[in-house]
XYZ file of C-alpha atoms in Angstrom:
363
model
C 7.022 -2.581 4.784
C 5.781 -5.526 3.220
C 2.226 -4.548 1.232
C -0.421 -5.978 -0.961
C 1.929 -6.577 -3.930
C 3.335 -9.936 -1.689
C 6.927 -9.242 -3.799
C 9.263 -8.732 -0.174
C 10.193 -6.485 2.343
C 11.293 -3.024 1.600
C 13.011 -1.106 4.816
C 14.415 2.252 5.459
C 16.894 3.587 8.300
C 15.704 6.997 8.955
C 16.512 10.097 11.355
C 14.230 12.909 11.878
C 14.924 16.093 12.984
C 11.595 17.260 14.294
C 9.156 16.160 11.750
C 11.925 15.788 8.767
C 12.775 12.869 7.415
C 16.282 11.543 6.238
C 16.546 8.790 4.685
C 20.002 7.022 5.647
C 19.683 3.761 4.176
C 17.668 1.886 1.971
C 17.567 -2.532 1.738
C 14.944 -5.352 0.183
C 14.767 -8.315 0.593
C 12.231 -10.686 -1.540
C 10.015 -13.338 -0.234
C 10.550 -17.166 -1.392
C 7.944 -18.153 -3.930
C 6.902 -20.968 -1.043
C 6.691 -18.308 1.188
C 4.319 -15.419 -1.791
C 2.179 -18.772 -2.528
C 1.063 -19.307 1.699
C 0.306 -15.336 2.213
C -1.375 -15.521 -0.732
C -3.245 -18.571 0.048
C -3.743 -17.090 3.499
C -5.759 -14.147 2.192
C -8.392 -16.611 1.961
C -10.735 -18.976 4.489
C -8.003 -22.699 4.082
C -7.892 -25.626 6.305
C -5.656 -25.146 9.226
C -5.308 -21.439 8.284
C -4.779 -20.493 12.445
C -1.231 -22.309 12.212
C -0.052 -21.947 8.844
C -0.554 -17.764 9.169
C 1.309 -18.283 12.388
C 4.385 -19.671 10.589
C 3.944 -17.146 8.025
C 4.563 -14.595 9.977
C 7.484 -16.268 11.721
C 8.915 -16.492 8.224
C 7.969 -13.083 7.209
C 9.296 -11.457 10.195
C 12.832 -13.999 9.261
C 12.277 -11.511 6.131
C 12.158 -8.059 8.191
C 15.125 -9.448 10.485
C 17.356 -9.898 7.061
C 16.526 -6.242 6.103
C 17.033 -4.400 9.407
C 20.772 -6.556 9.780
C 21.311 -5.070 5.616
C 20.305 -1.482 6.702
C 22.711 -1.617 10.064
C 25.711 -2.799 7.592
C 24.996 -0.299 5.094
C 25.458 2.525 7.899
C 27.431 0.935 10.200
C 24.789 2.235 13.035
C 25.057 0.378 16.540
C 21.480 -1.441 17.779
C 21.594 0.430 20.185
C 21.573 3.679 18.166
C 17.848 2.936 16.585
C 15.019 4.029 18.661
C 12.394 1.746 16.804
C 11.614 -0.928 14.014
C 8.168 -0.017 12.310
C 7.315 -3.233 11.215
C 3.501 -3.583 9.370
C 2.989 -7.080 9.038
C 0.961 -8.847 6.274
C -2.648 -8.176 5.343
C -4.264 -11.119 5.310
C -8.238 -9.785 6.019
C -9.307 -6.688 5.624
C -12.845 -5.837 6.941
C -13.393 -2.504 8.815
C -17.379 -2.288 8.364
C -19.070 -3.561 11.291
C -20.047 -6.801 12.317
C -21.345 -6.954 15.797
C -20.669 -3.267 15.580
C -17.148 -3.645 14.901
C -15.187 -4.204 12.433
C -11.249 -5.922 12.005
C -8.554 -5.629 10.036
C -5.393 -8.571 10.621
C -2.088 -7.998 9.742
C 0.304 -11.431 10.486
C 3.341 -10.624 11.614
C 5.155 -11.766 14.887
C 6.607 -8.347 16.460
C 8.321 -10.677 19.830
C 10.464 -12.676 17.358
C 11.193 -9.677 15.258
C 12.693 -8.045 18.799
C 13.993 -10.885 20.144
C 15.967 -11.110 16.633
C 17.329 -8.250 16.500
C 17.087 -6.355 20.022
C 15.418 -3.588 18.816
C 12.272 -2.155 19.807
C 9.539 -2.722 17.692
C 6.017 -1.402 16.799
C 3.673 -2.960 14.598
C -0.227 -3.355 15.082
C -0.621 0.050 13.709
C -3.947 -0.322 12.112
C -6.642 -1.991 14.895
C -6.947 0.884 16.637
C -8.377 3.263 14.375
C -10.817 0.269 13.318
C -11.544 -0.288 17.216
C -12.435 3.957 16.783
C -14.873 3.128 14.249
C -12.449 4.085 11.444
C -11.376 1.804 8.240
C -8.152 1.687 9.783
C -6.431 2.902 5.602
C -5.108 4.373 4.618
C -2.684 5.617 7.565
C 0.195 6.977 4.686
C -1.689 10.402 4.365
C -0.479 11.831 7.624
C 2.891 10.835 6.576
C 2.419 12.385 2.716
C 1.193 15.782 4.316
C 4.423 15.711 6.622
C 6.536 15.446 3.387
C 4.668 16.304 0.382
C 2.787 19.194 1.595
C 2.859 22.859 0.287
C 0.982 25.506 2.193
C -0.972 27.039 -0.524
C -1.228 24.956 -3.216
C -3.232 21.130 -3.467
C -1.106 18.247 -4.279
C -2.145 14.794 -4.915
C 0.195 11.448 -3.981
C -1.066 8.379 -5.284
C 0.568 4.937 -4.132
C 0.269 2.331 -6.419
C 1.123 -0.896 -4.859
C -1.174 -3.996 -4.686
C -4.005 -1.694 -4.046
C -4.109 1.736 -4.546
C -4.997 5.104 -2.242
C -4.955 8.399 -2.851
C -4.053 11.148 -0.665
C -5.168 15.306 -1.152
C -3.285 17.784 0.311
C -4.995 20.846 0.130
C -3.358 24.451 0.691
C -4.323 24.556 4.429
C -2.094 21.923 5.132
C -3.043 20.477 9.129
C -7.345 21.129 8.591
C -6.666 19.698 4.854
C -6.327 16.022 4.033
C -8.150 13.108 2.346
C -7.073 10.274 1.586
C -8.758 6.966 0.191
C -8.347 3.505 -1.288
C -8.907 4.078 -5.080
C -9.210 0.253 -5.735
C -6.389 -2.358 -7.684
C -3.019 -1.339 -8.093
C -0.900 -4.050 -9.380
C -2.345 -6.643 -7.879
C -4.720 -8.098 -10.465
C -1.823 -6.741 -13.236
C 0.537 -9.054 -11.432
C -1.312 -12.570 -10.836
C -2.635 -11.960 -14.690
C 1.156 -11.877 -16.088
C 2.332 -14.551 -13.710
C -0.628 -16.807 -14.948
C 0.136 -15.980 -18.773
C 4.037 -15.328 -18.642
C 5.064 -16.992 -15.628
C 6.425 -13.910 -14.672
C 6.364 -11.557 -11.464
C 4.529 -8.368 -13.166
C 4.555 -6.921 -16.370
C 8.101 -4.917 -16.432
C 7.789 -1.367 -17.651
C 3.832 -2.018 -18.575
C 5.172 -3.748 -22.135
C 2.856 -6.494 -22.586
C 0.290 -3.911 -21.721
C 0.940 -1.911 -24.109
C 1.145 -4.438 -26.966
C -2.938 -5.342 -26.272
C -5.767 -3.294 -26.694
C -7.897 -1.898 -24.162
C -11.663 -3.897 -24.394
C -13.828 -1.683 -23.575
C -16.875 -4.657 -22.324
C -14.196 -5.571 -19.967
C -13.531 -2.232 -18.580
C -16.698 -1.339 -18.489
C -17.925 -5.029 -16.292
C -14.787 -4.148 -14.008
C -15.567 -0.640 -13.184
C -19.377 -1.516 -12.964
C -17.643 -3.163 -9.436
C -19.552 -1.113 -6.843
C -16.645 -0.109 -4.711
C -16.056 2.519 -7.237
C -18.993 3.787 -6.659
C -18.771 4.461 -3.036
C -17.483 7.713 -1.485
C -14.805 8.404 0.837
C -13.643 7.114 3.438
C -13.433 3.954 2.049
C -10.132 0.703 1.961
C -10.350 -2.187 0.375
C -7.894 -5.133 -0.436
C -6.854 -8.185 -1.356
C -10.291 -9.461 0.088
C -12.488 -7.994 -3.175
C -9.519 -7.638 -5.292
C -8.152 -10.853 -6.447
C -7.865 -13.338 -8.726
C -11.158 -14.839 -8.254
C -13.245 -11.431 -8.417
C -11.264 -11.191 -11.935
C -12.057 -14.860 -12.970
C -15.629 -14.184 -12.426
C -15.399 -10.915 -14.064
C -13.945 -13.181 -16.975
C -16.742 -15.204 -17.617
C -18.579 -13.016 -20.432
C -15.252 -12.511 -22.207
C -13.825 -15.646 -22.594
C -12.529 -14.660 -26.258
C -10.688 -11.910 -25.003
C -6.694 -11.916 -25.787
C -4.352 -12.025 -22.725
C -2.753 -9.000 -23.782
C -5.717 -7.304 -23.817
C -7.177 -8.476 -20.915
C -3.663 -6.883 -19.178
C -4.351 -3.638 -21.029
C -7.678 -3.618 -19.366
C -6.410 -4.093 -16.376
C -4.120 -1.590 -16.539
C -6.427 0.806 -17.763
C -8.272 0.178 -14.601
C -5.935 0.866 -12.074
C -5.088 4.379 -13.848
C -9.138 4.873 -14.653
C -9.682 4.357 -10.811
C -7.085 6.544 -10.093
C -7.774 9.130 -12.304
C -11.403 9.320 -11.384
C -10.328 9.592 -7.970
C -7.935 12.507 -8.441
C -10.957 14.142 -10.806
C -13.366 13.703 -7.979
C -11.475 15.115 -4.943
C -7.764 16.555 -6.101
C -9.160 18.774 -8.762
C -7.287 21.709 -7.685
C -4.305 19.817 -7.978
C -1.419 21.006 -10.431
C 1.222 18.015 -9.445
C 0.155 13.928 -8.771
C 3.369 12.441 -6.693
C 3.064 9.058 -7.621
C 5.169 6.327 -5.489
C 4.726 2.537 -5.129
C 6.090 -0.262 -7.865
C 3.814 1.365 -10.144
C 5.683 4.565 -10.661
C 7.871 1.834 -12.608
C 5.116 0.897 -14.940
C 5.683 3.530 -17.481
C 2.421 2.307 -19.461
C 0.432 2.742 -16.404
C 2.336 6.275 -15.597
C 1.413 7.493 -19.572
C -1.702 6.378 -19.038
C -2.467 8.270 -15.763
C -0.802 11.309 -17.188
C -3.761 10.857 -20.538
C -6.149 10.829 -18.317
C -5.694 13.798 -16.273
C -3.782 16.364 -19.071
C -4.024 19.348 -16.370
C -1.810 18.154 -13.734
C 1.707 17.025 -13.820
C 2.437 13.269 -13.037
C 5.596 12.074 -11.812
C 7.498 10.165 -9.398
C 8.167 10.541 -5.998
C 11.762 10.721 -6.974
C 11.711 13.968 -8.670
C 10.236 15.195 -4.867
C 12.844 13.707 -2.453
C 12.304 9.902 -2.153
C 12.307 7.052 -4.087
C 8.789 5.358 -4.983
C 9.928 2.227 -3.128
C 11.267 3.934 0.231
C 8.010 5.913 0.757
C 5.777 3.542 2.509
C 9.177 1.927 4.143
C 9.523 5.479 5.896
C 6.218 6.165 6.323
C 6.028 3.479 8.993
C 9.473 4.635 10.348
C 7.197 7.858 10.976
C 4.480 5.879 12.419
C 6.543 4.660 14.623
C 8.590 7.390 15.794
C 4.673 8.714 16.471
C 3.772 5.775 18.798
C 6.817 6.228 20.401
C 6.767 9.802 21.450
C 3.292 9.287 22.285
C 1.524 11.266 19.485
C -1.756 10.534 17.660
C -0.786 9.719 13.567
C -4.662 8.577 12.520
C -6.536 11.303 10.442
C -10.080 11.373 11.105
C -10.905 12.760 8.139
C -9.459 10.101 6.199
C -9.919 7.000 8.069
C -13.427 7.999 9.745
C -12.943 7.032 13.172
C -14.304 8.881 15.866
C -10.630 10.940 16.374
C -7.228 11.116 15.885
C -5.805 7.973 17.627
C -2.434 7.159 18.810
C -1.433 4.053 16.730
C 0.728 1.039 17.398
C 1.813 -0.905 20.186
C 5.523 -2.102 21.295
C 7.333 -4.709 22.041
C 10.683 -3.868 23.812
C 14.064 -5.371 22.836
């Protein structure tokens, strides 16, 4: 999985047994700042921007290669003992609402080289064909949180937090009982503003953060974004979300500190989030929370403030690692396409029905 945050590749090996998921292996890999800088360029209209996304994903797939070669030395597995390689690609546009009455989503990614690399099987594409349904074609994770987070009789909310975040409710009926949404920014905007200010990748731990003040004109300009507004389903991206929607956003508040712009920012990722959770995952009593943010402890205190009558914590305390998560739930997509099986949500995405996702390219 390589997501909105544009940091690297994150891969698991996995085995099911039936639905259940074991995690064998875990390996990252990070992208080469030349590499970051042309996705990120590429999430915008650029000259030339047909070939340079096609060597992107030649070099991003160069990325996935390096992970699934770690993941086979860690275990010691045989090629030919892996069904599959769920490999997601890059977002690089993100618009499911309807043009000529349809919409698109395009994830870059080149899944021939990835199997001619490493002579595996490999399904990717996973998204189009919910879209093609008439769905938003995100968040596809909730099928994959119900398979491993849900509890028949009690609601639980899992919130990702990468470069965008979504939120998934799993209520007590389990199958007939899912939502799940993109709540708005995750790190993304917390990310490019630190790299700008402190040349550095994100803001480690939420420190700098915490050391500004929240400025409450700001907050209130950001959330007056009308995304927020709008109910489920919904996804968004990198396409609204980015550092030119926050430069604009900037323009009334040019006196405001750098750390407190960051606390702002912060405070609206876990302000979107919470209002999300207080909107549909009332009932809750636990919010699984996995993605880089679970790291930001700032951002995690924050959340927890903001909704005192649930318990926030980390995917870790409830089987897997906040960095493995979206790694396996494409492992799970995957293992879906392959067997045949639809792994879309209708509820969540919207389409017209359950789809089966992905298409693959054999070793």
């Amino acid at each position: 999985m390589s997501g909105t945050s544009l940091d690297g590749v994150d891969g698991v090996l996995a085995s099911f047994d039936q639905d259940k998921l074991a995690v064998l292996a875990y390996a990252t890999a990070p992208f080469s700042a030349p590499l970051t800088s042309e996705l990120m360029a590429i999430n915008t209209a650029g000259i030339n921007e047909l070939h340079r996304a096609a060597l992107a994903a030649n070099g991003l797939v160069r990325v996935y290669a390096q992970v699934v070669d770690a993941l086979l030395q860690q275990t010691g597995l045989p090629r030919s003992h892996i069904q599959a390689i769920g490999a997601h690609g890059q977002t690089v546009r993100h618009q499911p609402q309807a043009f000529d009455g349809t919409g698109y989503t395009i994830q870059i990614n080149n899944p021939a080289l990835l199997a001619e690399l490493t002579r595996i099987d490999v399904v990717a594409d996973f998204r189009s064909r919910d879209v093609a349904a008439g769905g938003q074609g995100a968040p596809l994770v909730p099928a994959f949180h119900q398979a491993l987070f849900g509890r028949a009789g009690t609601t639980v909310a899992t919130l990702n937090i990468g470069g965008i975040s979504n939120i998934t409710v799993l209520g007590p009926q389990l199958a007939d009982d899912v939502l799940g949404f993109d709540c708005g920014p995750g790190n993304a905007l917390m990310d490019a503003w630190c790299l700008e200010h402190l040349g550095q990748a994100y803001d480690a731990d939420g420190a700098w953060a915490a050391s500004g003040k929240i400025h409450a004109g700001l907050l209130a300009s950001f959330l007056s974004e009308p995304y927020f507004a709008q109910t489920a389903p919904k996804s968004t991206g990198r396409d609204l979300f980015n550092p030119s929607w926050l430069t604009q956003k900037l323009l009334s508040f040019s006196d405001a500190a750098p750390a407190d712009v960051q606390a702002t920012l912060t405070e609206l990722t876990a302000r979107a989030c919470a209002d999300c959770v207080s909107s549909y995952g009332l009932n809750s009593k636990v919010l699984v929370v996995c993605g880089g943010g679970a790291f930001n402890n700032y951002l995690m205190d924050r959340l927890q403030a903001l909704l005192p009558w649930l318990k926030v914590s980390s995917s870790q305390a409830h089987g897997l690692p906040p960095l493995q998560v979206e790694a396996a739930a494409f492992a799970w997509l995957a293992r879906k396409t392959k067997q045949g099986e639809t792994a879309s949500l209708q509820k969540v995405t919207g389409a017209k029905g359950a789809r089966i996702l992905g298409a693959i390219y054999p070793a």
